[in-house]
Amino acid sequence: REQPAAPVASLGGVTRERFLRDVYPQRKPVVLKGMELGPCTTKWTVDYLSQAEGSKEVKIHVSAVPQMDFLSKNFVYRTLPFDVFVQRAAEVKHKEYFLSEDEKYYLRSVGEDARKDIADIRKQFPVLAEDVQVPEYFEKEQFFSSVFRISSAGLQLWTHYDVMDNFLIQVTGRKRVVLYSPRDVPYLYLSGTKSEVLDVDNPDFEKYPLFVKAKRYQCYLEAGDVLFIPAMWFHNVISEEFGVALNVFWKHLPAECYDKSDTYGNKDPMAASRAIQILDRALKTLEELPEEYRDFYARRMVLRIQEKAYRNDYG
């Protein structure tokens, strides 16, 4: 069976200076408590949210099951007026619904043109943006996006990583977040940026035997908590209550490292994408050899990658 979850460290009263000096260089998740976030934590009731941004239409995920799976796409996209969506997302049973009376709703805000524009709460939800004081523990030119999120109670999002550092600001409601280190990537059965292991609490070890080796970290976010998620740390999020959150992503690497067509912050850095393409071509070339030779040279390639690119100081 899986080992017990390791708790994510919690810190109170962390100033920008202390974050940059003591927390940020560690490259590990930390829950920041007692942050000054503005009036949003008390103001954002269901009724206030509904009237603040009115009936503008939003595209949402609707799922008949609590565990949403991006790989099998076990959900549908629908459009609702924002005020109607908020009221429905806060309900447990629905009089009006798309799939079932206990369906779950999830909003992940996007830009005006989702293919070209980044999510920015100041542009998509300007009235609500006035209520939020984002902890700007990064330079202004590093800012990438601010993603507004609303989730039904019980909704669970698939395990994935992002290529940028981010703060998950829990404005209202309670969330559980399970995290895995980038070092545990061999055990997470990746498909792109997402893990195939959907149920992290009751994993199918026959199908995913190596998953038992992945070290699980866990925390609970209450209203007003901020979770620092470093780039490439895998995270799986379940909303224990109806809740509203804001993700703020920023560029940890120099701007030219990132794919300019990336509006979601989940495309691998340019150099990584090129390296993977080169590796794919190398593996294709190995297919010209008989199996015995292919196996031998593939193992030599793995050793070379470990020798040249693996870190020795991973804690």
C-alpha positions as protocol buffer text, in pm:
chain_id: "A"
residue {
  index: 1
  type: ARG
  ca { x: 0 y: 0 z: 0 }
}
residue {
  index: 2
  type: GLU
  ca { x: 92 y: 366 z: -28 }
}
residue {
  index: 3
  type: GLN
  ca { x: 294 y: 528 z: 247 }
}
residue {
  index: 4
  type: PRO
  ca { x: 119 y: 792 z: 464 }
}
residue {
  index: 5
  type: ALA
  ca { x: 113 y: 1141 z: 318 }
}
residue {
  index: 6
  type: ALA
  ca { x: 390 y: 1380 z: 422 }
}
residue {
  index: 7
  type: PRO
  ca { x: 248 y: 1717 z: 532 }
}
residue {
  index: 8
  type: VAL
  ca { x: 327 y: 2028 z: 334 }
}
residue {
  index: 9
  type: ALA
  ca { x: 495 y: 2290 z: 553 }
}
residue {
  index: 10
  type: SER
  ca { x: 279 y: 2585 z: 667 }
}
residue {
  index: 11
  type: LEU
  ca { x: 418 y: 2929 z: 744 }
}
residue {
  index: 12
  type: GLY
  ca { x: 248 y: 3240 z: 879 }
}
residue {
  index: 13
  type: GLY
  ca { x: 334 y: 3604 z: 829 }
}
residue {
  index: 14
  type: VAL
  ca { x: 567 y: 3549 z: 534 }
}
residue {
  index: 15
  type: THR
  ca { x: 678 y: 3880 z: 385 }
}
residue {
  index: 16
  type: ARG
  ca { x: 797 y: 3915 z: 27 }
}
residue {
  index: 17
  type: GLU
  ca { x: 1156 y: 3940 z: 150 }
}
residue {
  index: 18
  type: ARG
  ca { x: 1130 y: 3627 z: 365 }
}
residue {
  index: 19
  type: PHE
  ca { x: 960 y: 3433 z: 86 }
}
residue {
  index: 20
  type: LEU
  ca { x: 1234 y: 3520 z: -164 }
}
residue {
  index: 21
  type: ARG
  ca { x: 1513 y: 3455 z: 86 }
}
residue {
  index: 22
  type: ASP
  ca { x: 1396 y: 3144 z: 277 }
}
residue {
  index: 23
  type: VAL
  ca { x: 1109 y: 2977 z: 90 }
}
residue {
  index: 24
  type: TYR
  ca { x: 1153 y: 3030 z: -282 }
}
residue {
  index: 25
  type: PRO
  ca { x: 1508 y: 2888 z: -317 }
}
residue {
  index: 26
  type: GLN
  ca { x: 1397 y: 2557 z: -158 }
}
residue {
  index: 27
  type: ARG
  ca { x: 1170 y: 2480 z: -458 }
}
residue {
  index: 28
  type: LYS
  ca { x: 919 y: 2297 z: -238 }
}
residue {
  index: 29
  type: PRO
  ca { x: 546 y: 2358 z: -183 }
}
residue {
  index: 30
  type: VAL
  ca { x: 455 y: 2569 z: 119 }
}
residue {
  index: 31
  type: VAL
  ca { x: 119 y: 2686 z: 258 }
}
residue {
  index: 32
  type: LEU
  ca { x: 135 y: 3058 z: 338 }
}
residue {
  index: 33
  type: LYS
  ca { x: -112 y: 3161 z: 609 }
}
residue {
  index: 34
  type: GLY
  ca { x: -243 y: 3499 z: 719 }
}
residue {
  index: 35
  type: MET
  ca { x: -170 y: 3672 z: 388 }
}
residue {
  index: 36
  type: GLU
  ca { x: -332 y: 4009 z: 315 }
}
residue {
  index: 37
  type: LEU
  ca { x: -566 y: 3923 z: 27 }
}
residue {
  index: 38
  type: GLY
  ca { x: -817 y: 4208 z: 46 }
}
residue {
  index: 39
  type: PRO
  ca { x: -1192 y: 4186 z: 117 }
}
residue {
  index: 40
  type: CYS
  ca { x: -1252 y: 3887 z: -117 }
}
residue {
  index: 41
  type: THR
  ca { x: -1232 y: 3623 z: 160 }
}
residue {
  index: 42
  type: THR
  ca { x: -1538 y: 3762 z: 339 }
}
residue {
  index: 43
  type: LYS
  ca { x: -1711 y: 3940 z: 52 }
}
residue {
  index: 44
  type: TRP
  ca { x: -1736 y: 3660 z: -205 }
}
residue {
  index: 45
  type: THR
  ca { x: -2060 y: 3495 z: -102 }
}
residue {
  index: 46
  type: VAL
  ca { x: -2272 y: 3314 z: -362 }
}
residue {
  index: 47
  type: ASP
  ca { x: -2514 y: 3607 z: -382 }
}
residue {
  index: 48
  type: TYR
  ca { x: -2239 y: 3868 z: -413 }
}
residue {
  index: 49
  type: LEU
  ca { x: -2055 y: 3672 z: -683 }
}
residue {
  index: 50
  type: SER
  ca { x: -2379 y: 3629 z: -877 }
}
residue {
  index: 51
  type: GLN
  ca { x: -2465 y: 3997 z: -886 }
}
residue {
  index: 52
  type: ALA
  ca { x: -2108 y: 4134 z: -912 }
}
residue {
  index: 53
  type: GLU
  ca { x: -2039 y: 4005 z: -1263 }
}
residue {
  index: 54
  type: GLY
  ca { x: -2399 y: 3958 z: -1376 }
}
residue {
  index: 55
  type: SER
  ca { x: -2508 y: 3741 z: -1668 }
}
residue {
  index: 56
  type: LYS
  ca { x: -2197 y: 3740 z: -1887 }
}
residue {
  index: 57
  type: GLU
  ca { x: -2159 y: 3398 z: -2043 }
}
residue {
  index: 58
  type: VAL
  ca { x: -1886 y: 3162 z: -1923 }
}
residue {
  index: 59
  type: LYS
  ca { x: -1766 y: 2829 z: -2063 }
}
residue {
  index: 60
  type: ILE
  ca { x: -1760 y: 2562 z: -1794 }
}
residue {
  index: 61
  type: HIS
  ca { x: -1678 y: 2193 z: -1743 }
}
residue {
  index: 62
  type: VAL
  ca { x: -1975 y: 1977 z: -1644 }
}
residue {
  index: 63
  type: SER
  ca { x: -1912 y: 1628 z: -1510 }
}
residue {
  index: 64
  type: ALA
  ca { x: -2153 y: 1353 z: -1404 }
}
residue {
  index: 65
  type: VAL
  ca { x: -1880 y: 1202 z: -1182 }
}
residue {
  index: 66
  type: PRO
  ca { x: -1668 y: 1374 z: -913 }
}
residue {
  index: 67
  type: GLN
  ca { x: -1329 y: 1273 z: -1058 }
}
residue {
  index: 68
  type: MET
  ca { x: -1266 y: 1468 z: -1377 }
}
residue {
  index: 69
  type: ASP
  ca { x: -1028 y: 1303 z: -1622 }
}
residue {
  index: 70
  type: PHE
  ca { x: -869 y: 1523 z: -1886 }
}
residue {
  index: 71
  type: LEU
  ca { x: -723 y: 1224 z: -2073 }
}
residue {
  index: 72
  type: SER
  ca { x: -1051 y: 1038 z: -2129 }
}
residue {
  index: 73
  type: LYS
  ca { x: -1251 y: 1367 z: -2133 }
}
residue {
  index: 74
  type: ASN
  ca { x: -1524 y: 1233 z: -1902 }
}
residue {
  index: 75
  type: PHE
  ca { x: -1688 y: 1576 z: -1893 }
}
residue {
  index: 76
  type: VAL
  ca { x: -1860 y: 1812 z: -2136 }
}
residue {
  index: 77
  type: TYR
  ca { x: -1817 y: 2184 z: -2201 }
}
residue {
  index: 78
  type: ARG
  ca { x: -2126 y: 2397 z: -2164 }
}
residue {
  index: 79
  type: THR
  ca { x: -2202 y: 2770 z: -2154 }
}
residue {
  index: 80
  type: LEU
  ca { x: -2407 y: 2942 z: -1883 }
}
residue {
  index: 81
  type: PRO
  ca { x: -2462 y: 3300 z: -1767 }
}
residue {
  index: 82
  type: PHE
  ca { x: -2214 y: 3360 z: -1484 }
}
residue {
  index: 83
  type: ASP
  ca { x: -2482 y: 3430 z: -1221 }
}
residue {
  index: 84
  type: VAL
  ca { x: -2671 y: 3109 z: -1310 }
}
residue {
  index: 85
  type: PHE
  ca { x: -2348 y: 2909 z: -1308 }
}
residue {
  index: 86
  type: VAL
  ca { x: -2250 y: 3031 z: -958 }
}
residue {
  index: 87
  type: GLN
  ca { x: -2590 y: 2941 z: -813 }
}
residue {
  index: 88
  type: ARG
  ca { x: -2578 y: 2596 z: -973 }
}
residue {
  index: 89
  type: ALA
  ca { x: -2219 y: 2526 z: -867 }
}
residue {
  index: 90
  type: ALA
  ca { x: -2315 y: 2603 z: -506 }
}
residue {
  index: 91
  type: GLU
  ca { x: -2605 y: 2351 z: -513 }
}
residue {
  index: 92
  type: VAL
  ca { x: -2569 y: 1981 z: -433 }
}
residue {
  index: 93
  type: LYS
  ca { x: -2881 y: 1872 z: -623 }
}
residue {
  index: 94
  type: HIS
  ca { x: -2997 y: 2060 z: -932 }
}
residue {
  index: 95
  type: LYS
  ca { x: -3349 y: 2124 z: -1058 }
}
residue {
  index: 96
  type: GLU
  ca { x: -3200 y: 2223 z: -1391 }
}
residue {
  index: 97
  type: TYR
  ca { x: -2902 y: 2028 z: -1524 }
}
residue {
  index: 98
  type: PHE
  ca { x: -2720 y: 1906 z: -1835 }
}
residue {
  index: 99
  type: LEU
  ca { x: -2625 y: 1547 z: -1744 }
}
residue {
  index: 100
  type: SER
  ca { x: -2762 y: 1454 z: -1400 }
}
residue {
  index: 101
  type: GLU
  ca { x: -2915 y: 1618 z: -1094 }
}
residue {
  index: 102
  type: ASP
  ca { x: -2591 y: 1578 z: -895 }
}
residue {
  index: 103
  type: GLU
  ca { x: -2351 y: 1685 z: -1171 }
}
residue {
  index: 104
  type: LYS
  ca { x: -2039 y: 1885 z: -1080 }
}
residue {
  index: 105
  type: TYR
  ca { x: -1935 y: 2221 z: -1224 }
}
residue {
  index: 106
  type: TYR
  ca { x: -1593 y: 2373 z: -1277 }
}
residue {
  index: 107
  type: LEU
  ca { x: -1491 y: 2710 z: -1415 }
}
residue {
  index: 108
  type: ARG
  ca { x: -1135 y: 2772 z: -1525 }
}
residue {
  index: 109
  type: SER
  ca { x: -1129 y: 3125 z: -1663 }
}
residue {
  index: 110
  type: VAL
  ca { x: -972 y: 3184 z: -2004 }
}
residue {
  index: 111
  type: GLY
  ca { x: -885 y: 3489 z: -2211 }
}
residue {
  index: 112
  type: GLU
  ca { x: -1122 y: 3657 z: -2458 }
}
residue {
  index: 113
  type: ASP
  ca { x: -976 y: 3434 z: -2730 }
}
residue {
  index: 114
  type: ALA
  ca { x: -878 y: 3118 z: -2545 }
}
residue {
  index: 115
  type: ARG
  ca { x: -622 y: 3026 z: -2811 }
}
residue {
  index: 116
  type: LYS
  ca { x: -439 y: 3360 z: -2804 }
}
residue {
  index: 117
  type: ASP
  ca { x: -517 y: 3545 z: -2481 }
}
residue {
  index: 118
  type: ILE
  ca { x: -410 y: 3453 z: -2129 }
}
residue {
  index: 119
  type: ALA
  ca { x: -650 y: 3444 z: -1836 }
}
residue {
  index: 120
  type: ASP
  ca { x: -635 y: 3768 z: -1636 }
}
residue {
  index: 121
  type: ILE
  ca { x: -896 y: 3830 z: -1367 }
}
residue {
  index: 122
  type: ARG
  ca { x: -851 y: 4207 z: -1418 }
}
residue {
  index: 123
  type: LYS
  ca { x: -977 y: 4172 z: -1776 }
}
residue {
  index: 124
  type: GLN
  ca { x: -1232 y: 3889 z: -1751 }
}
residue {
  index: 125
  type: PHE
  ca { x: -1377 y: 3971 z: -1406 }
}
residue {
  index: 126
  type: PRO
  ca { x: -1287 y: 4337 z: -1340 }
}
residue {
  index: 127
  type: VAL
  ca { x: -1542 y: 4393 z: -1061 }
}
residue {
  index: 128
  type: LEU
  ca { x: -1419 y: 4092 z: -861 }
}
residue {
  index: 129
  type: ALA
  ca { x: -1055 y: 4181 z: -932 }
}
residue {
  index: 130
  type: GLU
  ca { x: -1107 y: 4499 z: -728 }
}
residue {
  index: 131
  type: ASP
  ca { x: -1164 y: 4283 z: -417 }
}
residue {
  index: 132
  type: VAL
  ca { x: -837 y: 4088 z: -445 }
}
residue {
  index: 133
  type: GLN
  ca { x: -492 y: 4186 z: -331 }
}
residue {
  index: 134
  type: VAL
  ca { x: -259 y: 3941 z: -506 }
}
residue {
  index: 135
  type: PRO
  ca { x: 68 y: 3869 z: -321 }
}
residue {
  index: 136
  type: GLU
  ca { x: 316 y: 3998 z: -580 }
}
residue {
  index: 137
  type: TYR
  ca { x: 620 y: 3805 z: -464 }
}
residue {
  index: 138
  type: PHE
  ca { x: 769 y: 3832 z: -812 }
}
residue {
  index: 139
  type: GLU
  ca { x: 861 y: 4114 z: -1051 }
}
residue {
  index: 140
  type: LYS
  ca { x: 578 y: 4269 z: -1252 }
}
residue {
  index: 141
  type: GLU
  ca { x: 732 y: 4166 z: -1584 }
}
residue {
  index: 142
  type: GLN
  ca { x: 738 y: 3802 z: -1466 }
}
residue {
  index: 143
  type: PHE
  ca { x: 357 y: 3791 z: -1434 }
}
residue {
  index: 144
  type: PHE
  ca { x: 199 y: 3541 z: -1672 }
}
residue {
  index: 145
  type: SER
  ca { x: -167 y: 3489 z: -1580 }
}
residue {
  index: 146
  type: SER
  ca { x: -430 y: 3503 z: -1307 }
}
residue {
  index: 147
  type: VAL
  ca { x: -678 y: 3218 z: -1342 }
}
residue {
  index: 148
  type: PHE
  ca { x: -1015 y: 3250 z: -1166 }
}
residue {
  index: 149
  type: ARG
  ca { x: -1159 y: 2913 z: -1056 }
}
residue {
  index: 150
  type: ILE
  ca { x: -1493 y: 2803 z: -912 }
}
residue {
  index: 151
  type: SER
  ca { x: -1563 y: 2439 z: -820 }
}
residue {
  index: 152
  type: SER
  ca { x: -1861 y: 2240 z: -698 }
}
residue {
  index: 153
  type: ALA
  ca { x: -1821 y: 2056 z: -368 }
}
residue {
  index: 154
  type: GLY
  ca { x: -1662 y: 1714 z: -418 }
}
residue {
  index: 155
  type: LEU
  ca { x: -1503 y: 1791 z: -755 }
}
residue {
  index: 156
  type: GLN
  ca { x: -1158 y: 1640 z: -807 }
}
residue {
  index: 157
  type: LEU
  ca { x: -913 y: 1757 z: -1075 }
}
residue {
  index: 158
  type: TRP
  ca { x: -665 y: 1525 z: -1245 }
}
residue {
  index: 159
  type: THR
  ca { x: -300 y: 1512 z: -1135 }
}
residue {
  index: 160
  type: HIS
  ca { x: -83 y: 1737 z: -1354 }
}
residue {
  index: 161
  type: TYR
  ca { x: 215 y: 1970 z: -1351 }
}
residue {
  index: 162
  type: ASP
  ca { x: 259 y: 2329 z: -1471 }
}
residue {
  index: 163
  type: VAL
  ca { x: 580 y: 2468 z: -1618 }
}
residue {
  index: 164
  type: MET
  ca { x: 555 y: 2795 z: -1424 }
}
residue {
  index: 165
  type: ASP
  ca { x: 563 y: 2872 z: -1053 }
}
residue {
  index: 166
  type: ASN
  ca { x: 228 y: 2968 z: -910 }
}
residue {
  index: 167
  type: PHE
  ca { x: 28 y: 3066 z: -605 }
}
residue {
  index: 168
  type: LEU
  ca { x: -302 y: 2883 z: -550 }
}
residue {
  index: 169
  type: ILE
  ca { x: -503 y: 3138 z: -351 }
}
residue {
  index: 170
  type: GLN
  ca { x: -800 y: 2976 z: -177 }
}
residue {
  index: 171
  type: VAL
  ca { x: -1047 y: 3262 z: -141 }
}
residue {
  index: 172
  type: THR
  ca { x: -1352 y: 3073 z: -9 }
}
residue {
  index: 173
  type: GLY
  ca { x: -1424 y: 2708 z: 69 }
}
residue {
  index: 174
  type: ARG
  ca { x: -1187 y: 2425 z: 159 }
}
residue {
  index: 175
  type: LYS
  ca { x: -956 y: 2225 z: -67 }
}
residue {
  index: 176
  type: ARG
  ca { x: -735 y: 1923 z: -26 }
}
residue {
  index: 177
  type: VAL
  ca { x: -421 y: 1923 z: -239 }
}
residue {
  index: 178
  type: VAL
  ca { x: -206 y: 1614 z: -296 }
}
residue {
  index: 179
  type: LEU
  ca { x: 138 y: 1681 z: -446 }
}
residue {
  index: 180
  type: TYR
  ca { x: 424 y: 1476 z: -590 }
}
residue {
  index: 181
  type: SER
  ca { x: 782 y: 1586 z: -647 }
}
residue {
  index: 182
  type: PRO
  ca { x: 918 y: 1628 z: -1003 }
}
residue {
  index: 183
  type: ARG
  ca { x: 1168 y: 1359 z: -906 }
}
residue {
  index: 184
  type: ASP
  ca { x: 885 y: 1103 z: -888 }
}
residue {
  index: 185
  type: VAL
  ca { x: 796 y: 1141 z: -1256 }
}
residue {
  index: 186
  type: PRO
  ca { x: 900 y: 775 z: -1329 }
}
residue {
  index: 187
  type: TYR
  ca { x: 618 y: 652 z: -1104 }
}
residue {
  index: 188
  type: LEU
  ca { x: 332 y: 876 z: -1221 }
}
residue {
  index: 189
  type: TYR
  ca { x: 248 y: 722 z: -1561 }
}
residue {
  index: 190
  type: LEU
  ca { x: 249 y: 1045 z: -1756 }
}
residue {
  index: 191
  type: SER
  ca { x: 60 y: 1128 z: -2070 }
}
residue {
  index: 192
  type: GLY
  ca { x: 185 y: 1472 z: -2163 }
}
residue {
  index: 193
  type: THR
  ca { x: 163 y: 1692 z: -1851 }
}
residue {
  index: 194
  type: LYS
  ca { x: -99 y: 1470 z: -1687 }
}
residue {
  index: 195
  type: SER
  ca { x: -87 y: 1150 z: -1482 }
}
residue {
  index: 196
  type: GLU
  ca { x: -298 y: 852 z: -1585 }
}
residue {
  index: 197
  type: VAL
  ca { x: -352 y: 768 z: -1216 }
}
residue {
  index: 198
  type: LEU
  ca { x: -687 y: 934 z: -1158 }
}
residue {
  index: 199
  type: ASP
  ca { x: -778 y: 803 z: -814 }
}
residue {
  index: 200
  type: VAL
  ca { x: -476 y: 890 z: -599 }
}
residue {
  index: 201
  type: ASP
  ca { x: -657 y: 769 z: -283 }
}
residue {
  index: 202
  type: ASN
  ca { x: -738 y: 421 z: -415 }
}
residue {
  index: 203
  type: PRO
  ca { x: -496 y: 363 z: -703 }
}
residue {
  index: 204
  type: ASP
  ca { x: -509 y: 50 z: -917 }
}
residue {
  index: 205
  type: PHE
  ca { x: -169 y: -99 z: -829 }
}
residue {
  index: 206
  type: GLU
  ca { x: -214 y: -382 z: -1077 }
}
residue {
  index: 207
  type: LYS
  ca { x: -240 y: -129 z: -1357 }
}
residue {
  index: 208
  type: TYR
  ca { x: 6 y: 122 z: -1202 }
}
residue {
  index: 209
  type: PRO
  ca { x: 249 y: -86 z: -989 }
}
residue {
  index: 210
  type: LEU
  ca { x: 522 y: 181 z: -970 }
}
residue {
  index: 211
  type: PHE
  ca { x: 283 y: 441 z: -828 }
}
residue {
  index: 212
  type: VAL
  ca { x: 346 y: 296 z: -481 }
}
residue {
  index: 213
  type: LYS
  ca { x: 697 y: 449 z: -499 }
}
residue {
  index: 214
  type: ALA
  ca { x: 570 y: 806 z: -548 }
}
residue {
  index: 215
  type: LYS
  ca { x: 600 y: 1004 z: -224 }
}
residue {
  index: 216
  type: ARG
  ca { x: 273 y: 1178 z: -149 }
}
residue {
  index: 217
  type: TYR
  ca { x: 261 y: 1524 z: 9 }
}
residue {
  index: 218
  type: GLN
  ca { x: -71 y: 1666 z: 128 }
}
residue {
  index: 219
  type: CYS
  ca { x: -226 y: 1983 z: 266 }
}
residue {
  index: 220
  type: TYR
  ca { x: -568 y: 2133 z: 331 }
}
residue {
  index: 221
  type: LEU
  ca { x: -635 y: 2490 z: 224 }
}
residue {
  index: 222
  type: GLU
  ca { x: -884 y: 2697 z: 421 }
}
residue {
  index: 223
  type: ALA
  ca { x: -1027 y: 3030 z: 303 }
}
residue {
  index: 224
  type: GLY
  ca { x: -742 y: 3281 z: 292 }
}
residue {
  index: 225
  type: ASP
  ca { x: -462 y: 3025 z: 257 }
}
residue {
  index: 226
  type: VAL
  ca { x: -211 y: 3049 z: -28 }
}
residue {
  index: 227
  type: LEU
  ca { x: -24 y: 2744 z: -157 }
}
residue {
  index: 228
  type: PHE
  ca { x: 305 y: 2800 z: -338 }
}
residue {
  index: 229
  type: ILE
  ca { x: 336 y: 2531 z: -609 }
}
residue {
  index: 230
  type: PRO
  ca { x: 679 y: 2533 z: -773 }
}
residue {
  index: 231
  type: ALA
  ca { x: 700 y: 2454 z: -1145 }
}
residue {
  index: 232
  type: MET
  ca { x: 690 y: 2081 z: -1228 }
}
residue {
  index: 233
  type: TRP
  ca { x: 544 y: 1976 z: -893 }
}
residue {
  index: 234
  type: PHE
  ca { x: 247 y: 1749 z: -965 }
}
residue {
  index: 235
  type: HIS
  ca { x: -77 y: 1836 z: -791 }
}
residue {
  index: 236
  type: ASN
  ca { x: -421 y: 1679 z: -753 }
}
residue {
  index: 237
  type: VAL
  ca { x: -695 y: 1902 z: -612 }
}
residue {
  index: 238
  type: ILE
  ca { x: -1028 y: 1813 z: -455 }
}
residue {
  index: 239
  type: SER
  ca { x: -1279 y: 2081 z: -349 }
}
residue {
  index: 240
  type: GLU
  ca { x: -1420 y: 1961 z: -19 }
}
residue {
  index: 241
  type: GLU
  ca { x: -1671 y: 2248 z: -32 }
}
residue {
  index: 242
  type: PHE
  ca { x: -1804 y: 2483 z: -298 }
}
residue {
  index: 243
  type: GLY
  ca { x: -1517 y: 2723 z: -336 }
}
residue {
  index: 244
  type: VAL
  ca { x: -1356 y: 3006 z: -524 }
}
residue {
  index: 245
  type: ALA
  ca { x: -983 y: 3025 z: -593 }
}
residue {
  index: 246
  type: LEU
  ca { x: -735 y: 3229 z: -791 }
}
residue {
  index: 247
  type: ASN
  ca { x: -415 y: 3091 z: -943 }
}
residue {
  index: 248
  type: VAL
  ca { x: -138 y: 3339 z: -1019 }
}
residue {
  index: 249
  type: PHE
  ca { x: 135 y: 3211 z: -1251 }
}
residue {
  index: 250
  type: TRP
  ca { x: 468 y: 3380 z: -1312 }
}
residue {
  index: 251
  type: LYS
  ca { x: 775 y: 3311 z: -1524 }
}
residue {
  index: 252
  type: HIS
  ca { x: 1052 y: 3165 z: -1314 }
}
residue {
  index: 253
  type: LEU
  ca { x: 1285 y: 3126 z: -1615 }
}
residue {
  index: 254
  type: PRO
  ca { x: 1388 y: 3403 z: -1857 }
}
residue {
  index: 255
  type: ALA
  ca { x: 1092 y: 3493 z: -2083 }
}
residue {
  index: 256
  type: GLU
  ca { x: 1259 y: 3358 z: -2399 }
}
residue {
  index: 257
  type: CYS
  ca { x: 1260 y: 3005 z: -2251 }
}
residue {
  index: 258
  type: TYR
  ca { x: 881 y: 2977 z: -2281 }
}
residue {
  index: 259
  type: ASP
  ca { x: 669 y: 2894 z: -2584 }
}
residue {
  index: 260
  type: LYS
  ca { x: 508 y: 3221 z: -2698 }
}
residue {
  index: 261
  type: SER
  ca { x: 196 y: 3034 z: -2813 }
}
residue {
  index: 262
  type: ASP
  ca { x: 135 y: 2898 z: -2462 }
}
residue {
  index: 263
  type: THR
  ca { x: -178 y: 3062 z: -2320 }
}
residue {
  index: 264
  type: TYR
  ca { x: -234 y: 2808 z: -2039 }
}
residue {
  index: 265
  type: GLY
  ca { x: 115 y: 2788 z: -1890 }
}
residue {
  index: 266
  type: ASN
  ca { x: 145 y: 2414 z: -1952 }
}
residue {
  index: 267
  type: LYS
  ca { x: 366 y: 2383 z: -2260 }
}
residue {
  index: 268
  type: ASP
  ca { x: 714 y: 2257 z: -2186 }
}
residue {
  index: 269
  type: PRO
  ca { x: 998 y: 2510 z: -2216 }
}
residue {
  index: 270
  type: MET
  ca { x: 1130 y: 2546 z: -2571 }
}
residue {
  index: 271
  type: ALA
  ca { x: 1462 y: 2370 z: -2498 }
}
residue {
  index: 272
  type: ALA
  ca { x: 1280 y: 2077 z: -2333 }
}
residue {
  index: 273
  type: SER
  ca { x: 1046 y: 2039 z: -2631 }
}
residue {
  index: 274
  type: ARG
  ca { x: 1342 y: 2038 z: -2870 }
}
residue {
  index: 275
  type: ALA
  ca { x: 1529 y: 1783 z: -2657 }
}
residue {
  index: 276
  type: ILE
  ca { x: 1228 y: 1548 z: -2653 }
}
residue {
  index: 277
  type: GLN
  ca { x: 1196 y: 1575 z: -3033 }
}
residue {
  index: 278
  type: ILE
  ca { x: 1566 y: 1492 z: -3071 }
}
residue {
  index: 279
  type: LEU
  ca { x: 1526 y: 1194 z: -2836 }
}
residue {
  index: 280
  type: ASP
  ca { x: 1228 y: 1067 z: -3035 }
}
residue {
  index: 281
  type: ARG
  ca { x: 1438 y: 1083 z: -3352 }
}
residue {
  index: 282
  type: ALA
  ca { x: 1723 y: 899 z: -3178 }
}
residue {
  index: 283
  type: LEU
  ca { x: 1487 y: 623 z: -3065 }
}
residue {
  index: 284
  type: LYS
  ca { x: 1350 y: 598 z: -3418 }
}
residue {
  index: 285
  type: THR
  ca { x: 1708 y: 556 z: -3543 }
}
residue {
  index: 286
  type: LEU
  ca { x: 1768 y: 272 z: -3294 }
}
residue {
  index: 287
  type: GLU
  ca { x: 1485 y: 79 z: -3459 }
}
residue {
  index: 288
  type: GLU
  ca { x: 1723 y: 14 z: -3751 }
}
residue {
  index: 289
  type: LEU
  ca { x: 1918 y: -224 z: -3524 }
}
residue {
  index: 290
  type: PRO
  ca { x: 1827 y: -580 z: -3419 }
}
residue {
  index: 291
  type: GLU
  ca { x: 1657 y: -608 z: -3079 }
}
residue {
  index: 292
  type: GLU
  ca { x: 1969 y: -722 z: -2890 }
}
residue {
  index: 293
  type: TYR
  ca { x: 2171 y: -421 z: -3014 }
}
residue {
  index: 294
  type: ARG
  ca { x: 1878 y: -183 z: -2969 }
}
residue {
  index: 295
  type: ASP
  ca { x: 1845 y: -288 z: -2604 }
}
residue {
  index: 296
  type: PHE
  ca { x: 2218 y: -247 z: -2542 }
}
residue {
  index: 297
  type: TYR
  ca { x: 2248 y: 101 z: -2693 }
}
residue {
  index: 298
  type: ALA
  ca { x: 1922 y: 220 z: -2537 }
}
residue {
  index: 299
  type: ARG
  ca { x: 2063 y: 129 z: -2194 }
}
residue {
  index: 300
  type: ARG
  ca { x: 2384 y: 317 z: -2278 }
}
residue {
  index: 301
  type: MET
  ca { x: 2175 y: 620 z: -2375 }
}
residue {
  index: 302
  type: VAL
  ca { x: 1988 y: 606 z: -2042 }
}
residue {
  index: 303
  type: LEU
  ca { x: 2319 y: 592 z: -1854 }
}
residue {
  index: 304
  type: ARG
  ca { x: 2449 y: 887 z: -2053 }
}
residue {
  index: 305
  type: ILE
  ca { x: 2139 y: 1092 z: -1975 }
}
residue {
  index: 306
  type: GLN
  ca { x: 2168 y: 1007 z: -1604 }
}
residue {
  index: 307
  type: GLU
  ca { x: 2539 y: 1096 z: -1601 }
}
residue {
  index: 308
  type: LYS
  ca { x: 2503 y: 1424 z: -1791 }
}
residue {
  index: 309
  type: ALA
  ca { x: 2165 y: 1560 z: -1682 }
}
residue {
  index: 310
  type: TYR
  ca { x: 2050 y: 1414 z: -1348 }
}
residue {
  index: 311
  type: ARG
  ca { x: 2099 y: 1618 z: -1032 }
}
residue {
  index: 312
  type: ASN
  ca { x: 2299 y: 1459 z: -752 }
}
residue {
  index: 313
  type: ASP
  ca { x: 2175 y: 1686 z: -475 }
}
residue {
  index: 314
  type: TYR
  ca { x: 1803 y: 1606 z: -489 }
}
residue {
  index: 315
  type: GLY
  ca { x: 1675 y: 1585 z: -131 }
}
